[in-house]
Amino acid sequence: MSHEVMEQAKPLGWPPVTQLSALSAVPSGARDAVLKFYFGPMDCGKSTLALQMNYNHGRQGRRGLVLTKHDRSGGPKITSRIGLGLEAIEVEDSLDLVRLVTAHDRIDYLICDEACFYTVEQIEQLADLVDEHGVDVYAFGLASDFRSVMFPAAQRLFELADEVCRLQVEVLCWCGRPGQLNARVVGGSMARTGAQVVIGDTDAAQAVVGDTDAAQVRYQVLCRRHHRAGRLGEGSREPAAQEAARETSELTPAGPERP
Ligand SMILES: [Zn+2]
């Protein structure tokens, strides 16, 4: 039932029960909106799932907004490693998410990609949207940074979310164990210190921003054992070799770094 139809139905004086379609405002207590956080290391398919979820909800007639921050494309959109893409709203630090949503006529859900990079205040705003405005929020992101320390926004999501899901799309360390942690590789060796956010990719030879010497930053997913030991394995290569490998991996998707 569309909004317009409901508006017309009201003057006829039918009891509220006729308005209980799947798209109607839900009576308080019947169903609470949810805050869900899906997390996993780089390459585990978070953005792909975010796009799929947006598609599924949209197809059911629900209205949503898609948000991201520091997407690998460098623009205001979500792009997935397997080639999907969608325009999205870039979440600047100053953006008030409650205002953003309430400025729209009706929003049923939010897809928040790269939520680990939002401010803690914005995570609070997401919780407000769930509790005060009945908006379902599906957040996706990394849990921890290159030091294996949790991002403040991810920590707040762990604390507040109704549901937290570790994504099961398996990313493997070079040793074959499940990859859990992101290593920052600067000039061929693993960094232990530096700014928390320096944008790079697992297959990019260059970072986009950052206040360190960002020219040679990339990320590599490791198991806990090898993250703690700082061992990059055979996958560790100099940027020139990475460039060549990236071109090769476009031809052969199942390259050694992306099993
Ligand atoms: Zn390993």
PDB file of C-alpha atoms and ligand atoms in Angstrom:
ATOM      1  CA  MET A   1       0.000   0.000   0.000  1.00  0.00           C
ATOM      2  CA  SER A   2       1.515   3.298  -0.981  1.00  0.00           C
ATOM      3  CA  HIS A   3       1.603   6.426   1.132  1.00  0.00           C
ATOM      4  CA  GLU A   4      -0.865   8.159  -1.176  1.00  0.00           C
ATOM      5  CA  VAL A   5      -3.411   5.383  -0.866  1.00  0.00           C
ATOM      6  CA  MET A   6      -3.201   5.518   2.896  1.00  0.00           C
ATOM      7  CA  GLU A   7      -3.751   9.270   2.906  1.00  0.00           C
ATOM      8  CA  GLN A   8      -6.910   8.808   0.856  1.00  0.00           C
ATOM      9  CA  ALA A   9      -8.107   5.975   3.059  1.00  0.00           C
ATOM     10  CA  LYS A  10      -8.063   8.002   6.248  1.00  0.00           C
ATOM     11  CA  PRO A  11     -11.064  10.267   5.578  1.00  0.00           C
ATOM     12  CA  LEU A  12     -13.249   7.204   5.018  1.00  0.00           C
ATOM     13  CA  GLY A  13     -12.873   6.491   8.696  1.00  0.00           C
ATOM     14  CA  TRP A  14     -11.831   2.903   8.472  1.00  0.00           C
ATOM     15  CA  PRO A  15     -10.342   1.558  11.707  1.00  0.00           C
ATOM     16  CA  PRO A  16      -6.556   1.506  11.952  1.00  0.00           C
ATOM     17  CA  VAL A  17      -6.442  -2.221  11.318  1.00  0.00           C
ATOM     18  CA  THR A  18      -6.809  -1.579   7.576  1.00  0.00           C
ATOM     19  CA  GLN A  19      -3.505   0.294   7.653  1.00  0.00           C
ATOM     20  CA  LEU A  20      -1.506  -2.656   8.855  1.00  0.00           C
ATOM     21  CA  SER A  21       0.300  -3.463   5.661  1.00  0.00           C
ATOM     22  CA  ALA A  22       3.969  -4.388   5.631  1.00  0.00           C
ATOM     23  CA  LEU A  23       4.817  -0.824   4.724  1.00  0.00           C
ATOM     24  CA  SER A  24       2.684   0.988   7.271  1.00  0.00           C
ATOM     25  CA  ALA A  25       4.036   2.649  10.345  1.00  0.00           C
ATOM     26  CA  VAL A  26       4.242  -0.153  12.866  1.00  0.00           C
ATOM     27  CA  PRO A  27       2.363   0.344  16.145  1.00  0.00           C
ATOM     28  CA  SER A  28       4.754   0.895  18.992  1.00  0.00           C
ATOM     29  CA  GLY A  29       5.773  -2.357  20.590  1.00  0.00           C
ATOM     30  CA  ALA A  30       4.830  -4.516  17.605  1.00  0.00           C
ATOM     31  CA  ARG A  31       8.281  -4.532  16.095  1.00  0.00           C
ATOM     32  CA  ASP A  32      11.324  -2.557  17.060  1.00  0.00           C
ATOM     33  CA  ALA A  33      13.724  -1.360  14.433  1.00  0.00           C
ATOM     34  CA  VAL A  34      17.149  -2.972  14.587  1.00  0.00           C
ATOM     35  CA  LEU A  35      20.771  -1.908  14.631  1.00  0.00           C
ATOM     36  CA  LYS A  36      22.978  -4.594  13.105  1.00  0.00           C
ATOM     37  CA  PHE A  37      26.735  -4.546  12.629  1.00  0.00           C
ATOM     38  CA  TYR A  38      28.439  -6.842  10.131  1.00  0.00           C
ATOM     39  CA  PHE A  39      32.193  -6.922  10.476  1.00  0.00           C
ATOM     40  CA  GLY A  40      35.147  -8.704   8.958  1.00  0.00           C
ATOM     41  CA  PRO A  41      38.616  -8.085   7.552  1.00  0.00           C
ATOM     42  CA  MET A  42      39.254  -6.435   4.205  1.00  0.00           C
ATOM     43  CA  ASP A  43      38.262  -8.540   1.205  1.00  0.00           C
ATOM     44  CA  CYS A  44      35.550 -10.464   3.055  1.00  0.00           C
ATOM     45  CA  GLY A  45      32.698  -9.122   0.944  1.00  0.00           C
ATOM     46  CA  LYS A  46      31.214  -6.476   3.242  1.00  0.00           C
ATOM     47  CA  SER A  47      30.435  -3.997   0.478  1.00  0.00           C
ATOM     48  CA  THR A  48      28.993  -6.736  -1.708  1.00  0.00           C
ATOM     49  CA  LEU A  49      26.625  -7.738   1.098  1.00  0.00           C
ATOM     50  CA  ALA A  50      25.730  -4.094   1.740  1.00  0.00           C
ATOM     51  CA  LEU A  51      24.715  -3.680  -1.896  1.00  0.00           C
ATOM     52  CA  GLN A  52      22.781  -6.950  -1.907  1.00  0.00           C
ATOM     53  CA  MET A  53      20.913  -5.952   1.242  1.00  0.00           C
ATOM     54  CA  ASN A  54      19.990  -2.596  -0.246  1.00  0.00           C
ATOM     55  CA  TYR A  55      18.673  -4.344  -3.332  1.00  0.00           C
ATOM     56  CA  ASN A  56      16.594  -6.814  -1.318  1.00  0.00           C
ATOM     57  CA  HIS A  57      14.987  -4.141   0.855  1.00  0.00           C
ATOM     58  CA  GLY A  58      14.349  -1.828  -2.092  1.00  0.00           C
ATOM     59  CA  ARG A  59      12.625  -4.603  -3.960  1.00  0.00           C
ATOM     60  CA  GLN A  60      10.155  -4.981  -1.097  1.00  0.00           C
ATOM     61  CA  GLY A  61       9.120  -1.359  -1.511  1.00  0.00           C
ATOM     62  CA  ARG A  62      11.139  -0.090   1.418  1.00  0.00           C
ATOM     63  CA  ARG A  63      12.901   3.258   1.135  1.00  0.00           C
ATOM     64  CA  GLY A  64      16.479   3.512   2.215  1.00  0.00           C
ATOM     65  CA  LEU A  65      19.601   5.606   2.092  1.00  0.00           C
ATOM     66  CA  VAL A  66      23.044   4.242   1.317  1.00  0.00           C
ATOM     67  CA  LEU A  67      25.969   5.811   3.152  1.00  0.00           C
ATOM     68  CA  THR A  68      29.692   5.283   2.970  1.00  0.00           C
ATOM     69  CA  LYS A  69      32.993   6.860   3.902  1.00  0.00           C
ATOM     70  CA  HIS A  70      36.398   6.444   2.270  1.00  0.00           C
ATOM     71  CA  ASP A  71      35.171   3.882  -0.255  1.00  0.00           C
ATOM     72  CA  ARG A  72      37.948   2.295  -2.305  1.00  0.00           C
ATOM     73  CA  SER A  73      36.706   4.237  -5.327  1.00  0.00           C
ATOM     74  CA  GLY A  74      37.553   7.520  -3.585  1.00  0.00           C
ATOM     75  CA  GLY A  75      34.123   8.890  -4.531  1.00  0.00           C
ATOM     76  CA  PRO A  76      30.697   9.046  -2.888  1.00  0.00           C
ATOM     77  CA  LYS A  77      29.697   5.531  -3.796  1.00  0.00           C
ATOM     78  CA  ILE A  78      30.008   1.949  -2.651  1.00  0.00           C
ATOM     79  CA  THR A  79      32.046  -0.267  -4.901  1.00  0.00           C
ATOM     80  CA  SER A  80      32.615  -3.924  -4.282  1.00  0.00           C
ATOM     81  CA  ARG A  81      35.621  -5.931  -5.242  1.00  0.00           C
ATOM     82  CA  ILE A  82      33.556  -8.098  -7.546  1.00  0.00           C
ATOM     83  CA  GLY A  83      32.466  -5.149  -9.660  1.00  0.00           C
ATOM     84  CA  LEU A  84      29.146  -3.955  -8.233  1.00  0.00           C
ATOM     85  CA  GLY A  85      28.649  -0.284  -7.494  1.00  0.00           C
ATOM     86  CA  LEU A  86      26.083   2.234  -6.271  1.00  0.00           C
ATOM     87  CA  GLU A  87      25.946   5.973  -5.658  1.00  0.00           C
ATOM     88  CA  ALA A  88      26.054   6.721  -1.937  1.00  0.00           C
ATOM     89  CA  ILE A  89      26.115   9.605   0.492  1.00  0.00           C
ATOM     90  CA  GLU A  90      29.598  10.387   1.779  1.00  0.00           C
ATOM     91  CA  VAL A  91      29.557  10.604   5.581  1.00  0.00           C
ATOM     92  CA  GLU A  92      31.646  13.631   6.473  1.00  0.00           C
ATOM     93  CA  ASP A  93      32.533  14.029  10.162  1.00  0.00           C
ATOM     94  CA  SER A  94      30.176  17.009  10.421  1.00  0.00           C
ATOM     95  CA  LEU A  95      27.159  15.190   8.956  1.00  0.00           C
ATOM     96  CA  ASP A  96      24.269  14.787  11.401  1.00  0.00           C
ATOM     97  CA  LEU A  97      22.675  11.469  10.466  1.00  0.00           C
ATOM     98  CA  VAL A  98      19.409  12.136  12.310  1.00  0.00           C
ATOM     99  CA  ARG A  99      18.969  15.386  10.398  1.00  0.00           C
ATOM    100  CA  LEU A 100      19.892  13.678   7.167  1.00  0.00           C
ATOM    101  CA  VAL A 101      17.188  11.052   7.604  1.00  0.00           C
ATOM    102  CA  THR A 102      14.445  13.276   9.012  1.00  0.00           C
ATOM    103  CA  ALA A 103      14.895  15.671   6.081  1.00  0.00           C
ATOM    104  CA  HIS A 104      13.443  12.908   3.906  1.00  0.00           C
ATOM    105  CA  ASP A 105       9.767  12.122   3.614  1.00  0.00           C
ATOM    106  CA  ARG A 106      10.075   8.537   4.771  1.00  0.00           C
ATOM    107  CA  ILE A 107      13.119   6.372   5.327  1.00  0.00           C
ATOM    108  CA  ASP A 108      12.739   2.748   6.398  1.00  0.00           C
ATOM    109  CA  TYR A 109      16.351   1.691   6.546  1.00  0.00           C
ATOM    110  CA  LEU A 110      19.967   2.786   6.253  1.00  0.00           C
ATOM    111  CA  ILE A 111      22.850   0.900   4.729  1.00  0.00           C
ATOM    112  CA  CYS A 112      26.040   2.212   6.364  1.00  0.00           C
ATOM    113  CA  ASP A 113      29.158   0.937   4.663  1.00  0.00           C
ATOM    114  CA  GLU A 114      32.610   1.592   6.141  1.00  0.00           C
ATOM    115  CA  ALA A 115      30.928   2.461   9.446  1.00  0.00           C
ATOM    116  CA  CYS A 116      34.221   1.915  11.291  1.00  0.00           C
ATOM    117  CA  PHE A 117      35.316   5.308   9.932  1.00  0.00           C
ATOM    118  CA  TYR A 118      32.274   7.234  11.211  1.00  0.00           C
ATOM    119  CA  THR A 119      32.578   9.314  14.371  1.00  0.00           C
ATOM    120  CA  VAL A 120      31.376   7.835  17.670  1.00  0.00           C
ATOM    121  CA  GLU A 121      28.770  10.589  17.765  1.00  0.00           C
ATOM    122  CA  GLN A 122      27.421   9.381  14.432  1.00  0.00           C
ATOM    123  CA  ILE A 123      27.074   5.858  15.846  1.00  0.00           C
ATOM    124  CA  GLU A 124      24.993   7.356  18.657  1.00  0.00           C
ATOM    125  CA  GLN A 125      22.894   9.051  16.002  1.00  0.00           C
ATOM    126  CA  LEU A 126      22.336   5.690  14.330  1.00  0.00           C
ATOM    127  CA  ALA A 127      21.049   4.298  17.628  1.00  0.00           C
ATOM    128  CA  ASP A 128      18.738   7.321  17.937  1.00  0.00           C
ATOM    129  CA  LEU A 129      17.395   6.651  14.468  1.00  0.00           C
ATOM    130  CA  VAL A 130      16.606   3.069  15.443  1.00  0.00           C
ATOM    131  CA  ASP A 131      15.010   3.890  18.789  1.00  0.00           C
ATOM    132  CA  GLU A 132      13.335   7.224  18.144  1.00  0.00           C
ATOM    133  CA  HIS A 133      12.538   7.045  14.449  1.00  0.00           C
ATOM    134  CA  GLY A 134      12.027   3.335  13.781  1.00  0.00           C
ATOM    135  CA  VAL A 135      14.707   3.180  11.090  1.00  0.00           C
ATOM    136  CA  ASP A 136      16.495  -0.137  10.569  1.00  0.00           C
ATOM    137  CA  VAL A 137      20.259   0.379  10.414  1.00  0.00           C
ATOM    138  CA  TYR A 138      22.587  -2.131   8.766  1.00  0.00           C
ATOM    139  CA  ALA A 139      26.199  -1.159   9.385  1.00  0.00           C
ATOM    140  CA  PHE A 140      29.217  -2.771   7.743  1.00  0.00           C
ATOM    141  CA  GLY A 141      32.871  -2.275   8.488  1.00  0.00           C
ATOM    142  CA  LEU A 142      36.177  -3.371   9.877  1.00  0.00           C
ATOM    143  CA  ALA A 143      36.359  -4.106  13.574  1.00  0.00           C
ATOM    144  CA  SER A 144      40.021  -3.316  14.131  1.00  0.00           C
ATOM    145  CA  ASP A 145      42.791  -1.268  12.592  1.00  0.00           C
ATOM    146  CA  PHE A 146      46.265  -2.320  11.363  1.00  0.00           C
ATOM    147  CA  ARG A 147      47.498  -2.658  14.969  1.00  0.00           C
ATOM    148  CA  SER A 148      44.548  -4.968  15.780  1.00  0.00           C
ATOM    149  CA  VAL A 149      43.090  -2.201  17.954  1.00  0.00           C
ATOM    150  CA  MET A 150      39.385  -1.591  17.591  1.00  0.00           C
ATOM    151  CA  PHE A 151      38.171   1.500  15.739  1.00  0.00           C
ATOM    152  CA  PRO A 152      36.225   3.748  18.167  1.00  0.00           C
ATOM    153  CA  ALA A 153      33.117   3.640  15.955  1.00  0.00           C
ATOM    154  CA  ALA A 154      33.315  -0.153  15.670  1.00  0.00           C
ATOM    155  CA  GLN A 155      33.669  -0.437  19.433  1.00  0.00           C
ATOM    156  CA  ARG A 156      30.556   1.675  19.929  1.00  0.00           C
ATOM    157  CA  LEU A 157      28.696  -0.510  17.441  1.00  0.00           C
ATOM    158  CA  PHE A 158      29.713  -3.610  19.391  1.00  0.00           C
ATOM    159  CA  GLU A 159      28.389  -1.950  22.526  1.00  0.00           C
ATOM    160  CA  LEU A 160      25.089  -0.741  21.081  1.00  0.00           C
ATOM    161  CA  ALA A 161      24.072  -3.079  18.288  1.00  0.00           C
ATOM    162  CA  ASP A 162      21.148  -5.470  18.636  1.00  0.00           C
ATOM    163  CA  GLU A 163      23.090  -7.965  16.605  1.00  0.00           C
ATOM    164  CA  VAL A 164      26.755  -8.299  15.638  1.00  0.00           C
ATOM    165  CA  CYS A 165      27.740 -10.690  12.863  1.00  0.00           C
ATOM    166  CA  ARG A 166      31.211 -11.774  11.831  1.00  0.00           C
ATOM    167  CA  LEU A 167      31.075 -12.267   8.084  1.00  0.00           C
ATOM    168  CA  GLN A 168      31.846 -15.794   7.056  1.00  0.00           C
ATOM    169  CA  VAL A 169      33.117 -15.203   3.540  1.00  0.00           C
ATOM    170  CA  GLU A 170      36.514 -16.678   4.121  1.00  0.00           C
ATOM    171  CA  VAL A 171      39.648 -14.671   3.522  1.00  0.00           C
ATOM    172  CA  LEU A 172      42.811 -16.657   4.028  1.00  0.00           C
ATOM    173  CA  CYS A 173      46.177 -15.674   5.402  1.00  0.00           C
ATOM    174  CA  TRP A 174      49.148 -16.724   3.255  1.00  0.00           C
ATOM    175  CA  CYS A 175      49.524 -19.722   5.595  1.00  0.00           C
ATOM    176  CA  GLY A 176      46.014 -20.955   4.860  1.00  0.00           C
ATOM    177  CA  ARG A 177      44.483 -20.057   8.218  1.00  0.00           C
ATOM    178  CA  PRO A 178      41.393 -17.795   8.313  1.00  0.00           C
ATOM    179  CA  GLY A 179      42.410 -14.157   7.929  1.00  0.00           C
ATOM    180  CA  GLN A 180      41.176 -12.028  10.815  1.00  0.00           C
ATOM    181  CA  LEU A 181      43.342  -8.931  11.025  1.00  0.00           C
ATOM    182  CA  ASN A 182      44.487  -6.241   8.643  1.00  0.00           C
ATOM    183  CA  ALA A 183      48.205  -5.512   8.408  1.00  0.00           C
ATOM    184  CA  ARG A 184      49.400  -2.187   7.025  1.00  0.00           C
ATOM    185  CA  VAL A 185      52.390  -2.688   4.800  1.00  0.00           C
ATOM    186  CA  VAL A 186      54.560   0.381   4.261  1.00  0.00           C
ATOM    187  CA  GLY A 187      57.462   0.099   1.879  1.00  0.00           C
ATOM    188  CA  GLY A 188      57.336  -3.696   2.059  1.00  0.00           C
ATOM    189  CA  SER A 189      57.268  -4.118   5.843  1.00  0.00           C
ATOM    190  CA  MET A 190      54.532  -4.301   8.400  1.00  0.00           C
ATOM    191  CA  ALA A 191      53.776  -1.064  10.244  1.00  0.00           C
ATOM    192  CA  ARG A 192      53.043  -1.067  13.980  1.00  0.00           C
ATOM    193  CA  THR A 193      52.595   2.667  14.446  1.00  0.00           C
ATOM    194  CA  GLY A 194      51.052   5.497  12.471  1.00  0.00           C
ATOM    195  CA  ALA A 195      47.723   7.234  11.909  1.00  0.00           C
ATOM    196  CA  GLN A 196      44.714   4.997  12.526  1.00  0.00           C
ATOM    197  CA  VAL A 197      43.177   5.748   9.144  1.00  0.00           C
ATOM    198  CA  VAL A 198      45.333   5.690   6.040  1.00  0.00           C
ATOM    199  CA  ILE A 199      43.349   4.674   3.021  1.00  0.00           C
ATOM    200  CA  GLY A 200      44.779   1.941   0.878  1.00  0.00           C
ATOM    201  CA  ASP A 201      43.591  -1.303  -0.603  1.00  0.00           C
ATOM    202  CA  THR A 202      44.681  -4.883  -0.473  1.00  0.00           C
ATOM    203  CA  ASP A 203      45.626  -4.799  -4.116  1.00  0.00           C
ATOM    204  CA  ALA A 204      46.484  -1.137  -4.614  1.00  0.00           C
ATOM    205  CA  ALA A 205      50.039   0.083  -4.897  1.00  0.00           C
ATOM    206  CA  GLN A 206      49.120   3.579  -3.736  1.00  0.00           C
ATOM    207  CA  ALA A 207      47.144   5.024  -0.896  1.00  0.00           C
ATOM    208  CA  VAL A 208      44.787   7.918  -1.518  1.00  0.00           C
ATOM    209  CA  VAL A 209      45.217  10.057   1.570  1.00  0.00           C
ATOM    210  CA  GLY A 210      47.104  10.057   4.836  1.00  0.00           C
ATOM    211  CA  ASP A 211      49.572  12.127   6.713  1.00  0.00           C
ATOM    212  CA  THR A 212      52.318   9.516   6.554  1.00  0.00           C
ATOM    213  CA  ASP A 213      54.331   8.879   3.451  1.00  0.00           C
ATOM    214  CA  ALA A 214      51.366   7.203   1.847  1.00  0.00           C
ATOM    215  CA  ALA A 215      52.874   6.384  -1.505  1.00  0.00           C
ATOM    216  CA  GLN A 216      53.692   2.788  -0.626  1.00  0.00           C
ATOM    217  CA  VAL A 217      50.897   1.782   1.735  1.00  0.00           C
ATOM    218  CA  ARG A 218      48.879  -1.319   1.166  1.00  0.00           C
ATOM    219  CA  TYR A 219      46.973  -3.715   3.391  1.00  0.00           C
ATOM    220  CA  GLN A 220      47.249  -7.449   3.787  1.00  0.00           C
ATOM    221  CA  VAL A 221      44.901  -9.750   5.661  1.00  0.00           C
ATOM    222  CA  LEU A 222      46.700 -12.082   8.082  1.00  0.00           C
ATOM    223  CA  CYS A 223      45.754 -14.688  10.647  1.00  0.00           C
ATOM    224  CA  ARG A 224      46.160 -13.690  14.283  1.00  0.00           C
ATOM    225  CA  ARG A 225      49.390 -15.668  14.640  1.00  0.00           C
ATOM    226  CA  HIS A 226      51.112 -13.979  11.727  1.00  0.00           C
ATOM    227  CA  HIS A 227      49.707 -10.539  12.498  1.00  0.00           C
ATOM    228  CA  ARG A 228      51.180 -10.772  15.984  1.00  0.00           C
ATOM    229  CA  ALA A 229      54.466 -12.134  14.657  1.00  0.00           C
ATOM    230  CA  GLY A 230      54.578  -9.534  11.878  1.00  0.00           C
ATOM    231  CA  ARG A 231      55.200 -12.118   9.168  1.00  0.00           C
ATOM    232  CA  LEU A 232      53.896 -11.174   5.734  1.00  0.00           C
ATOM    233  CA  GLY A 233      54.877 -14.437   4.050  1.00  0.00           C
ATOM    234  CA  GLU A 234      55.487 -14.868   0.376  1.00  0.00           C
ATOM    235  CA  GLY A 235      52.734 -12.337  -0.390  1.00  0.00           C
ATOM    236  CA  SER A 236      55.000  -9.484   0.654  1.00  0.00           C
ATOM    237  CA  ARG A 237      56.175  -7.664  -2.432  1.00  0.00           C
ATOM    238  CA  GLU A 238      57.533  -4.314  -3.396  1.00  0.00           C
ATOM    239  CA  PRO A 239      55.114  -1.858  -5.017  1.00  0.00           C
ATOM    240  CA  ALA A 240      56.468  -2.418  -8.527  1.00  0.00           C
ATOM    241  CA  ALA A 241      55.811  -6.125  -8.193  1.00  0.00           C
ATOM    242  CA  GLN A 242      52.359  -5.410  -6.769  1.00  0.00           C
ATOM    243  CA  GLU A 243      51.490  -3.349  -9.799  1.00  0.00           C
ATOM    244  CA  ALA A 244      52.376  -6.234 -12.055  1.00  0.00           C
ATOM    245  CA  ALA A 245      50.482  -8.641  -9.815  1.00  0.00           C
ATOM    246  CA  ARG A 246      47.414  -6.457  -9.890  1.00  0.00           C
ATOM    247  CA  GLU A 247      47.349  -6.494 -13.653  1.00  0.00           C
ATOM    248  CA  THR A 248      47.778 -10.240 -13.590  1.00  0.00           C
ATOM    249  CA  SER A 249      45.025 -10.686 -11.022  1.00  0.00           C
ATOM    250  CA  GLU A 250      42.572  -8.887 -13.289  1.00  0.00           C
ATOM    251  CA  LEU A 251      43.106 -11.684 -15.736  1.00  0.00           C
ATOM    252  CA  THR A 252      43.130 -14.413 -13.150  1.00  0.00           C
ATOM    253  CA  PRO A 253      40.796 -13.514 -10.263  1.00  0.00           C
ATOM    254  CA  ALA A 254      42.051 -16.388  -8.105  1.00  0.00           C
ATOM    255  CA  GLY A 255      45.511 -14.902  -7.656  1.00  0.00           C
ATOM    256  CA  PRO A 256      47.784 -15.862  -4.776  1.00  0.00           C
ATOM    257  CA  GLU A 257      46.730 -12.876  -2.650  1.00  0.00           C
ATOM    258  CA  ARG A 258      43.011 -13.368  -3.107  1.00  0.00           C
ATOM    259  CA  PRO A 259      42.322 -17.064  -2.719  1.00  0.00           C
TER     260      PRO A 259
HETATM  261 ZN    ZN B   1      48.953 -16.963   8.898  1.00  0.00          ZN
END
